């Protein structure tokens, strides 16, 4: 191919490093051949991958556009400005920092911008759907700050807003954080805003999981309520691995300084260019349709799984993710995860609220529908997928019969995904297009 673009070049990788080339092909096959239901994963577009595999990976650009510590930034400045402008338009944000290397880096910077060591910080408990960076003892957030975890209600499994208010009044945290990794319902930002205002706290929404659904207007935006919103760009937003921070103008300086120079060095300009591509894609009607379909898929899948005897935590979902309590099936989440993986169905074990089982073998699983929505699946296909999951969960791995059942399911999974392949063979991007 005679193109001015020095981009993804499969032949040269295959020649230079056949070992890595083989691994890449193996992973591509794994992605194509399985049902990808890990709630934090997705399939990026060829355009995003092209930007990631570009020469922007070479550039040192510490600082911000127009204020860099290195020369030669005229093109990467344009990429970063475009990424930030597109994100501002997409989300209606006053200020966006697109340099965060990941969701966790965005969160580290946000703590740094608003809190001092040992300050109390309130967030949803990890065991009730929060994230490691929301005050876990094994993470900087729990070590350097004083976590005040709030939980969900036992009866509804929804955030206990009364407890949030009581804890806020008692501890007067600097930051109130909401959002999580395994909370399937909409968050009432209005109540959080009221509580934050009452004690003069910063309201921070960690939208890492669901920012793509916000971009596609499939769920309400936290922007009108939050002082600051952090997100990943690679989950439902379907861009490159990375993070971002959106905030009001009054906090722009504090956020920018907390990212660079406080917690990061040179930004990953190839990733920022890829974020710009993803933001452009996310502004399209096609993306909005994907976001809505992702949500309907999750509702339909949760329902299908309930019909097989599992219990949907909170009774269902409003987003892309559902947590299922497997107690009625007598199988723990870890066994379910392993059995499903053996049948090429990728999902994760997950604790349920007030779980009585240990974290390594929790009572539940978590499924997400963003990736399968990207490859084209719709709610009408969730019954079949639900039945495949349920069969795998109850198939005893290790026994001859169980292994045969799992092999059968794997074959059917192969059929299901072959109808709507991710990274279809023959697409221009595909390294094995010519094979
Ligand atoms: C995924 C996630 C993060 C961390 O993102 P990484 O890119 O994995 O560091 C932070 N917060 C929440 C709520 C998440 O779901």
Short mmCIF file of C-alpha atoms and ligand atoms in Angstrom, two decimals:
data_model
loop_
_atom_site.label_atom_id
_atom_site.label_comp_id
_atom_site.label_asym_id
_atom_site.label_seq_id
_atom_site.Cartn_x
_atom_site.Cartn_y
_atom_site.Cartn_z
CA UNK A 1 0.00 0.00 0.00
CA UNK A 2 1.37 3.35 -0.96
CA UNK A 3 0.06 5.74 1.64
CA UNK A 4 1.64 8.77 3.32
CA UNK A 5 0.47 7.39 6.66
CA UNK A 6 3.09 5.47 8.62
CA UNK A 7 0.53 3.57 10.61
CA UNK A 8 -0.38 0.04 11.60
CA UNK A 9 1.82 -2.06 9.40
CA UNK A 10 1.08 -5.72 9.91
CA UNK A 11 3.74 -7.09 7.56
CA UNK A 12 6.58 -5.27 9.28
CA UNK A 13 5.50 -6.48 12.72
CA UNK A 14 5.16 -10.03 11.46
CA UNK A 15 8.72 -9.85 10.08
CA UNK A 16 10.31 -8.05 12.98
CA UNK A 17 8.69 -10.01 15.77
CA UNK A 18 6.81 -13.17 14.81
CA UNK A 19 6.33 -14.08 18.47
CA UNK A 20 4.38 -10.93 19.25
CA UNK A 21 2.62 -11.11 15.88
CA UNK A 22 1.36 -14.58 16.84
CA UNK A 23 0.15 -13.34 20.20
CA UNK A 24 -1.75 -10.50 18.52
CA UNK A 25 -3.42 -12.92 16.14
CA UNK A 26 -4.26 -15.23 19.03
CA UNK A 27 -5.90 -12.37 20.91
CA UNK A 28 -7.81 -11.28 17.81
CA UNK A 29 -9.14 -14.81 17.46
CA UNK A 30 -10.09 -14.93 21.15
CA UNK A 31 -11.99 -11.64 20.81
CA UNK A 32 -13.82 -12.85 17.73
CA UNK A 33 -14.66 -16.33 18.95
CA UNK A 34 -16.13 -15.50 22.35
CA UNK A 35 -19.01 -13.59 23.85
CA UNK A 36 -17.39 -10.56 25.45
CA UNK A 37 -19.60 -9.71 28.42
CA UNK A 38 -16.99 -8.13 30.71
CA UNK A 39 -18.76 -4.90 31.64
CA UNK A 40 -15.70 -2.67 31.33
CA UNK A 41 -14.66 -3.88 27.86
CA UNK A 42 -15.59 -2.88 24.33
CA UNK A 43 -14.34 -3.00 20.73
CA UNK A 44 -12.64 0.15 19.47
CA UNK A 45 -13.04 1.17 15.85
CA UNK A 46 -10.34 0.74 13.19
CA UNK A 47 -9.94 4.54 13.17
CA UNK A 48 -9.22 4.61 16.92
CA UNK A 49 -6.72 1.76 16.54
CA UNK A 50 -5.03 3.58 13.66
CA UNK A 51 -4.53 6.72 15.76
CA UNK A 52 -3.16 4.57 18.61
CA UNK A 53 -0.67 2.93 16.27
CA UNK A 54 0.63 6.23 14.93
CA UNK A 55 3.85 8.21 15.24
CA UNK A 56 2.22 10.50 17.79
CA UNK A 57 3.39 7.80 20.21
CA UNK A 58 6.88 9.31 19.90
CA UNK A 59 6.26 12.86 21.04
CA UNK A 60 7.16 14.33 24.38
CA UNK A 61 4.71 17.11 25.13
CA UNK A 62 4.83 17.83 28.86
CA UNK A 63 2.57 20.76 29.59
CA UNK A 64 -0.54 21.87 27.75
CA UNK A 65 -1.19 23.12 24.19
CA UNK A 66 0.65 26.40 23.64
CA UNK A 67 2.52 25.94 26.94
CA UNK A 68 4.75 22.89 26.38
CA UNK A 69 8.15 22.16 27.84
CA UNK A 70 9.39 20.74 24.52
CA UNK A 71 9.62 22.10 20.97
CA UNK A 72 7.95 20.50 17.98
CA UNK A 73 4.48 20.30 19.48
CA UNK A 74 2.59 22.12 16.73
CA UNK A 75 0.77 18.98 15.58
CA UNK A 76 0.18 17.29 18.90
CA UNK A 77 -1.16 20.63 20.18
CA UNK A 78 -3.79 20.49 17.44
CA UNK A 79 -4.67 16.92 18.41
CA UNK A 80 -5.08 17.79 22.09
CA UNK A 81 -7.09 20.94 21.36
CA UNK A 82 -9.37 18.99 19.06
CA UNK A 83 -9.84 16.23 21.65
CA UNK A 84 -10.67 18.74 24.39
CA UNK A 85 -13.01 20.79 22.18
CA UNK A 86 -14.87 17.70 21.00
CA UNK A 87 -15.24 16.42 24.56
CA UNK A 88 -16.54 19.81 25.71
CA UNK A 89 -19.12 19.83 22.92
CA UNK A 90 -20.07 16.20 23.42
CA UNK A 91 -20.72 16.55 27.15
CA UNK A 92 -21.48 20.26 27.49
CA UNK A 93 -18.51 20.69 29.83
CA UNK A 94 -16.80 23.97 30.66
CA UNK A 95 -13.34 22.41 30.91
CA UNK A 96 -11.90 19.01 29.96
CA UNK A 97 -8.47 17.55 30.67
CA UNK A 98 -7.81 14.70 28.23
CA UNK A 99 -4.31 13.77 29.46
CA UNK A 100 -5.14 11.21 32.16
CA UNK A 101 -3.49 7.90 31.30
CA UNK A 102 -6.35 5.89 32.80
CA UNK A 103 -9.44 6.12 34.97
CA UNK A 104 -7.33 5.57 38.08
CA UNK A 105 -4.89 8.33 37.07
CA UNK A 106 -7.82 10.70 36.52
CA UNK A 107 -9.05 9.82 40.00
CA UNK A 108 -5.63 10.30 41.61
CA UNK A 109 -5.44 13.78 40.07
CA UNK A 110 -8.95 14.62 41.21
CA UNK A 111 -8.17 13.69 44.82
CA UNK A 112 -5.03 15.80 44.55
CA UNK A 113 -7.00 18.78 43.24
CA UNK A 114 -9.55 18.84 46.04
CA UNK A 115 -8.29 17.02 49.13
CA UNK A 116 -5.32 16.97 51.51
CA UNK A 117 -3.90 13.78 53.01
CA UNK A 118 -6.16 12.29 55.69
CA UNK A 119 -9.20 14.33 54.62
CA UNK A 120 -12.44 12.39 54.86
CA UNK A 121 -13.82 11.34 51.47
CA UNK A 122 -17.22 9.71 51.02
CA UNK A 123 -17.85 7.07 48.36
CA UNK A 124 -19.87 3.95 47.63
CA UNK A 125 -18.37 0.95 49.39
CA UNK A 126 -16.36 -1.36 47.13
CA UNK A 127 -18.40 -4.35 48.26
CA UNK A 128 -21.59 -2.53 47.25
CA UNK A 129 -20.45 -1.58 43.76
CA UNK A 130 -17.79 1.11 44.27
CA UNK A 131 -14.25 1.09 42.82
CA UNK A 132 -10.80 0.43 44.27
CA UNK A 133 -9.97 4.12 43.88
CA UNK A 134 -12.98 5.04 46.04
CA UNK A 135 -11.25 4.36 49.35
CA UNK A 136 -10.09 0.76 49.32
CA UNK A 137 -7.38 0.01 51.90
CA UNK A 138 -5.16 -1.60 49.25
CA UNK A 139 -5.31 1.55 47.07
CA UNK A 140 -3.79 5.02 47.52
CA UNK A 141 -7.30 6.37 48.04
CA UNK A 142 -7.83 4.39 51.23
CA UNK A 143 -4.25 4.80 52.43
CA UNK A 144 -3.86 8.55 51.95
CA UNK A 145 -7.39 9.71 52.69
CA UNK A 146 -9.99 8.76 55.27
CA UNK A 147 -12.67 6.75 53.53
CA UNK A 148 -16.27 7.17 54.65
CA UNK A 149 -18.09 4.41 52.76
CA UNK A 150 -21.83 4.55 52.20
CA UNK A 151 -23.83 1.54 51.11
CA UNK A 152 -26.98 0.42 49.37
CA UNK A 153 -30.22 -0.39 51.20
CA UNK A 154 -30.83 -4.00 52.12
CA UNK A 155 -34.41 -4.01 50.82
CA UNK A 156 -34.03 -2.20 47.46
CA UNK A 157 -30.27 -2.60 46.89
CA UNK A 158 -30.33 1.05 45.74
CA UNK A 159 -28.00 3.70 47.17
CA UNK A 160 -29.10 4.55 50.71
CA UNK A 161 -29.47 8.32 50.28
CA UNK A 162 -30.52 8.71 53.93
CA UNK A 163 -27.27 7.10 55.01
CA UNK A 164 -25.37 9.36 52.58
CA UNK A 165 -26.96 12.42 54.21
CA UNK A 166 -26.37 11.21 57.77
CA UNK A 167 -22.73 10.32 57.13
CA UNK A 168 -22.14 13.62 55.33
CA UNK A 169 -23.51 15.61 58.27
CA UNK A 170 -21.49 13.58 60.73
CA UNK A 171 -18.11 13.53 58.95
CA UNK A 172 -18.33 16.64 56.74
CA UNK A 173 -16.15 15.15 53.96
CA UNK A 174 -14.23 17.40 51.54
CA UNK A 175 -15.44 15.25 48.67
CA UNK A 176 -18.59 13.27 48.03
CA UNK A 177 -18.01 10.73 45.30
CA UNK A 178 -20.63 8.74 43.44
CA UNK A 179 -20.45 6.27 40.57
CA UNK A 180 -19.09 2.75 40.62
CA UNK A 181 -18.17 -0.40 38.78
CA UNK A 182 -21.04 -2.66 39.69
CA UNK A 183 -24.02 -0.38 40.33
CA UNK A 184 -26.56 -0.94 37.59
CA UNK A 185 -29.06 1.80 38.38
CA UNK A 186 -29.29 5.52 37.65
CA UNK A 187 -27.84 7.75 40.35
CA UNK A 188 -29.97 10.57 41.77
CA UNK A 189 -27.47 13.39 41.23
CA UNK A 190 -29.97 15.95 42.50
CA UNK A 191 -29.95 14.45 46.00
CA UNK A 192 -26.17 14.18 45.98
CA UNK A 193 -25.93 17.85 44.93
CA UNK A 194 -28.23 18.91 47.78
CA UNK A 195 -26.19 16.98 50.32
CA UNK A 196 -22.88 18.32 48.96
CA UNK A 197 -24.23 21.88 49.08
CA UNK A 198 -25.41 21.45 52.65
CA UNK A 199 -21.89 20.65 53.88
CA UNK A 200 -20.00 22.61 51.22
CA UNK A 201 -18.35 19.53 49.72
CA UNK A 202 -17.14 18.90 46.18
CA UNK A 203 -19.53 16.62 44.28
CA UNK A 204 -17.47 14.27 42.14
CA UNK A 205 -19.10 11.78 39.78
CA UNK A 206 -16.88 8.90 38.64
CA UNK A 207 -18.57 8.05 35.34
CA UNK A 208 -15.80 5.63 34.26
CA UNK A 209 -18.25 2.93 33.32
CA UNK A 210 -21.21 4.77 31.89
CA UNK A 211 -19.75 7.89 30.20
CA UNK A 212 -20.46 6.38 26.77
CA UNK A 213 -24.12 6.05 27.66
CA UNK A 214 -24.11 9.72 28.67
CA UNK A 215 -22.43 10.63 25.36
CA UNK A 216 -25.13 8.70 23.49
CA UNK A 217 -27.84 10.34 25.66
CA UNK A 218 -29.12 6.94 26.71
CA UNK A 219 -28.95 7.96 30.40
CA UNK A 220 -28.95 11.38 32.14
CA UNK A 221 -25.74 13.39 32.31
CA UNK A 222 -24.10 14.15 35.67
CA UNK A 223 -22.56 17.34 34.22
CA UNK A 224 -25.30 19.74 35.34
CA UNK A 225 -24.88 18.60 38.96
CA UNK A 226 -21.25 17.69 39.49
CA UNK A 227 -18.29 19.93 40.27
CA UNK A 228 -16.08 17.37 38.60
CA UNK A 229 -16.64 14.23 36.53
CA UNK A 230 -13.96 11.64 35.83
CA UNK A 231 -14.26 8.92 33.22
CA UNK A 232 -12.40 6.33 31.26
CA UNK A 233 -12.45 6.59 27.49
CA UNK A 234 -12.35 2.83 26.85
CA UNK A 235 -15.43 1.38 28.53
CA UNK A 236 -18.87 2.28 27.13
CA UNK A 237 -17.26 5.32 25.45
CA UNK A 238 -15.47 2.88 23.12
CA UNK A 239 -12.25 4.83 22.66
CA UNK A 240 -8.60 4.05 23.50
CA UNK A 241 -7.60 3.02 27.02
CA UNK A 242 -7.36 6.25 28.93
CA UNK A 243 -8.99 8.73 31.26
CA UNK A 244 -10.43 12.23 31.25
CA UNK A 245 -11.56 14.86 33.75
CA UNK A 246 -14.43 17.29 33.12
CA UNK A 247 -15.04 20.20 35.43
CA UNK A 248 -16.35 23.70 35.83
CA UNK A 249 -14.06 26.55 34.78
CA UNK A 250 -13.44 27.54 38.40
CA UNK A 251 -11.66 24.21 38.95
CA UNK A 252 -9.81 24.05 35.62
CA UNK A 253 -6.46 25.26 36.96
CA UNK A 254 -6.51 22.97 39.99
CA UNK A 255 -7.37 19.95 37.83
CA UNK A 256 -4.79 20.70 35.13
CA UNK A 257 -2.02 21.15 37.71
CA UNK A 258 -3.07 17.99 39.52
CA UNK A 259 -2.65 16.01 36.27
CA UNK A 260 0.60 17.67 35.16
CA UNK A 261 3.00 18.26 36.86
CA UNK A 262 1.59 16.77 40.06
CA UNK A 263 0.75 13.20 39.09
CA UNK A 264 1.83 12.62 35.47
CA UNK A 265 4.72 13.40 33.16
CA UNK A 266 4.47 13.45 29.38
CA UNK A 267 0.99 12.84 27.99
CA UNK A 268 0.38 9.96 25.58
CA UNK A 269 -0.31 11.96 22.45
CA UNK A 270 -1.24 8.92 20.33
CA UNK A 271 -3.88 8.07 22.89
CA UNK A 272 -5.11 11.67 23.00
CA UNK A 273 -5.46 11.66 19.20
CA UNK A 274 -7.38 8.39 19.50
CA UNK A 275 -9.60 9.98 22.17
CA UNK A 276 -10.37 12.78 19.70
CA UNK A 277 -11.41 10.16 17.12
CA UNK A 278 -13.60 8.41 19.69
CA UNK A 279 -15.29 11.69 20.71
CA UNK A 280 -16.11 12.40 17.07
CA UNK A 281 -17.58 8.92 16.70
CA UNK A 282 -19.53 9.31 19.93
CA UNK A 283 -21.25 12.43 18.59
CA UNK A 284 -22.87 10.44 15.77
CA UNK A 285 -26.43 9.15 15.55
CA UNK A 286 -25.00 5.64 15.05
CA UNK A 287 -23.32 5.91 18.45
CA UNK A 288 -26.52 7.13 20.13
CA UNK A 289 -28.30 4.11 18.69
CA UNK A 290 -25.52 1.85 20.04
CA UNK A 291 -25.83 3.44 23.49
CA UNK A 292 -29.60 2.94 23.60
CA UNK A 293 -29.27 -0.62 22.34
CA UNK A 294 -26.58 -1.34 24.95
CA UNK A 295 -29.06 -0.37 27.66
CA UNK A 296 -31.96 -2.35 26.19
CA UNK A 297 -29.64 -5.34 25.79
CA UNK A 298 -28.70 -5.21 29.47
CA UNK A 299 -32.33 -5.07 30.55
CA UNK A 300 -33.24 -7.94 28.26
CA UNK A 301 -30.24 -10.02 29.36
CA UNK A 302 -30.97 -9.47 33.06
CA UNK A 303 -34.56 -10.57 32.44
CA UNK A 304 -33.48 -13.62 30.45
CA UNK A 305 -31.11 -14.64 33.26
CA UNK A 306 -33.84 -14.16 35.86
CA UNK A 307 -36.01 -16.53 33.86
CA UNK A 308 -33.29 -19.18 34.25
CA UNK A 309 -33.46 -18.89 38.05
CA UNK A 310 -30.85 -16.24 38.86
CA UNK A 311 -31.82 -13.11 40.78
CA UNK A 312 -31.02 -9.69 39.30
CA UNK A 313 -29.64 -7.40 42.01
CA UNK A 314 -31.99 -4.34 42.31
CA UNK A 315 -34.40 -6.29 40.09
CA UNK A 316 -32.69 -5.26 36.87
CA UNK A 317 -30.68 -2.43 35.34
CA UNK A 318 -30.91 1.06 33.83
CA UNK A 319 -27.45 0.92 32.28
CA UNK A 320 -25.11 -1.44 30.41
CA UNK A 321 -24.34 -3.60 33.41
CA UNK A 322 -26.27 -6.12 35.49
CA UNK A 323 -25.28 -7.99 38.64
CA UNK A 324 -26.85 -11.41 39.10
CA UNK A 325 -27.16 -13.21 42.40
CA UNK A 326 -26.48 -16.90 41.78
CA UNK A 327 -27.57 -18.08 45.23
CA UNK A 328 -30.71 -19.77 43.81
CA UNK A 329 -28.53 -21.81 41.43
CA UNK A 330 -26.22 -23.06 44.20
CA UNK A 331 -23.13 -22.05 42.17
CA UNK A 332 -20.69 -19.37 43.37
CA UNK A 333 -19.52 -16.53 41.14
CA UNK A 334 -15.97 -17.85 40.78
CA UNK A 335 -17.09 -21.25 39.53
CA UNK A 336 -19.60 -19.55 37.24
CA UNK A 337 -16.85 -17.33 35.81
CA UNK A 338 -14.56 -20.32 35.15
CA UNK A 339 -17.29 -22.44 33.61
CA UNK A 340 -18.46 -19.62 31.35
CA UNK A 341 -14.86 -18.93 30.27
CA UNK A 342 -14.49 -22.59 29.35
CA UNK A 343 -17.56 -22.09 27.12
CA UNK A 344 -16.00 -18.92 25.63
CA UNK A 345 -18.38 -16.63 27.51
CA UNK A 346 -16.35 -13.95 29.26
CA UNK A 347 -17.91 -12.38 32.34
CA UNK A 348 -16.72 -11.71 35.87
CA UNK A 349 -17.54 -12.89 39.35
CA UNK A 350 -18.96 -10.14 41.54
CA UNK A 351 -20.05 -9.62 45.12
CA UNK A 352 -23.70 -8.89 45.75
CA UNK A 353 -24.67 -6.30 48.40
CA UNK A 354 -24.32 -7.75 51.93
CA UNK A 355 -22.67 -10.83 50.44
CA UNK A 356 -22.08 -13.55 53.01
CA UNK A 357 -19.58 -15.35 50.77
CA UNK A 358 -15.84 -14.47 50.74
CA UNK A 359 -14.58 -12.03 48.03
CA UNK A 360 -12.77 -14.81 46.15
CA UNK A 361 -15.94 -16.86 45.75
CA UNK A 362 -18.70 -14.26 45.85
CA UNK A 363 -22.39 -14.97 45.30
CA UNK A 364 -22.74 -13.17 42.00
CA UNK A 365 -21.61 -12.39 38.50
CA UNK A 366 -21.52 -9.15 36.54
CA UNK A 367 -22.38 -8.91 32.86
CA UNK A 368 -22.13 -5.92 30.52
CA UNK A 369 -23.56 -5.47 27.05
CA UNK A 370 -21.46 -2.67 25.51
CA UNK A 371 -19.14 -4.92 23.47
CA UNK A 372 -21.90 -7.15 22.12
CA UNK A 373 -23.93 -4.05 21.24
CA UNK A 374 -20.92 -2.71 19.32
CA UNK A 375 -20.75 -5.89 17.28
CA UNK A 376 -24.43 -5.54 16.47
CA UNK A 377 -26.44 -7.67 18.89
CA UNK A 378 -29.88 -6.42 19.93
CA UNK A 379 -32.36 -7.20 22.72
CA UNK A 380 -34.06 -9.92 20.64
CA UNK A 381 -30.88 -12.00 20.89
CA UNK A 382 -30.47 -11.78 24.67
CA UNK A 383 -32.75 -14.75 25.42
CA UNK A 384 -30.45 -17.10 23.56
CA UNK A 385 -27.34 -15.59 25.15
CA UNK A 386 -28.99 -15.78 28.59
CA UNK A 387 -29.75 -19.46 28.12
CA UNK A 388 -26.16 -20.15 27.03
CA UNK A 389 -24.85 -18.42 30.18
CA UNK A 390 -27.26 -20.32 32.42
CA UNK A 391 -26.31 -23.67 30.89
CA UNK A 392 -22.61 -22.92 31.33
CA UNK A 393 -23.04 -21.77 34.94
CA UNK A 394 -24.60 -25.08 35.96
CA UNK A 395 -22.29 -27.34 33.94
CA UNK A 396 -19.81 -29.05 36.24
CA UNK A 397 -16.34 -28.41 34.90
CA UNK A 398 -13.93 -31.31 35.33
CA UNK A 399 -16.52 -34.03 34.99
CA UNK A 400 -16.73 -35.78 31.64
CA UNK A 401 -20.36 -34.81 31.19
CA UNK A 402 -19.81 -31.23 32.30
CA UNK A 403 -16.84 -30.76 29.97
CA UNK A 404 -18.90 -32.11 27.07
CA UNK A 405 -21.71 -29.66 27.87
CA UNK A 406 -19.24 -26.76 28.04
CA UNK A 407 -17.70 -27.80 24.70
CA UNK A 408 -21.21 -27.89 23.20
CA UNK A 409 -21.96 -24.41 24.52
CA UNK A 410 -18.62 -23.14 23.19
CA UNK A 411 -19.63 -24.40 19.73
CA UNK A 412 -22.97 -22.63 19.93
CA UNK A 413 -21.23 -19.44 21.15
CA UNK A 414 -19.04 -19.74 18.07
CA UNK A 415 -22.15 -19.86 15.89
CA UNK A 416 -23.77 -16.91 17.64
CA UNK A 417 -20.75 -14.60 17.32
CA UNK A 418 -19.95 -15.72 13.77
CA UNK A 419 -23.21 -14.09 12.68
CA UNK A 420 -22.03 -10.67 13.96
CA UNK A 421 -18.25 -10.84 14.16
CA UNK A 422 -16.14 -8.23 15.92
CA UNK A 423 -13.28 -7.11 13.65
CA UNK A 424 -14.66 -9.10 10.73
CA UNK A 425 -12.20 -10.83 8.47
CA UNK A 426 -11.75 -8.83 5.29
CA UNK A 427 -12.13 -5.43 6.96
CA UNK A 428 -9.31 -3.20 5.78
CA UNK A 429 -7.81 -3.02 9.25
CA UNK A 430 -7.71 -6.74 9.82
CA UNK A 431 -4.15 -8.15 9.87
CA UNK A 432 -5.36 -11.43 8.43
CA UNK A 433 -7.41 -9.74 5.70
CA UNK A 434 -5.14 -11.24 3.08
CA UNK A 435 -5.13 -14.78 4.48
C1 LIG B 1 -12.71 1.25 35.55
C2 LIG B 1 -12.91 2.24 36.63
C3 LIG B 1 -11.88 3.07 37.07
C4 LIG B 1 -10.43 2.86 36.67
O1 LIG B 1 -10.13 2.91 35.36
P1 LIG B 1 -8.72 2.30 34.87
O2 LIG B 1 -8.59 2.87 33.50
O3 LIG B 1 -8.85 0.83 34.93
O4 LIG B 1 -7.67 2.81 35.78
C5 LIG B 1 -12.16 4.04 38.01
N1 LIG B 1 -13.39 4.19 38.51
C6 LIG B 1 -14.41 3.39 38.14
C7 LIG B 1 -15.75 3.61 38.72
C8 LIG B 1 -14.20 2.39 37.19
O5 LIG B 1 -15.22 1.61 36.85
#
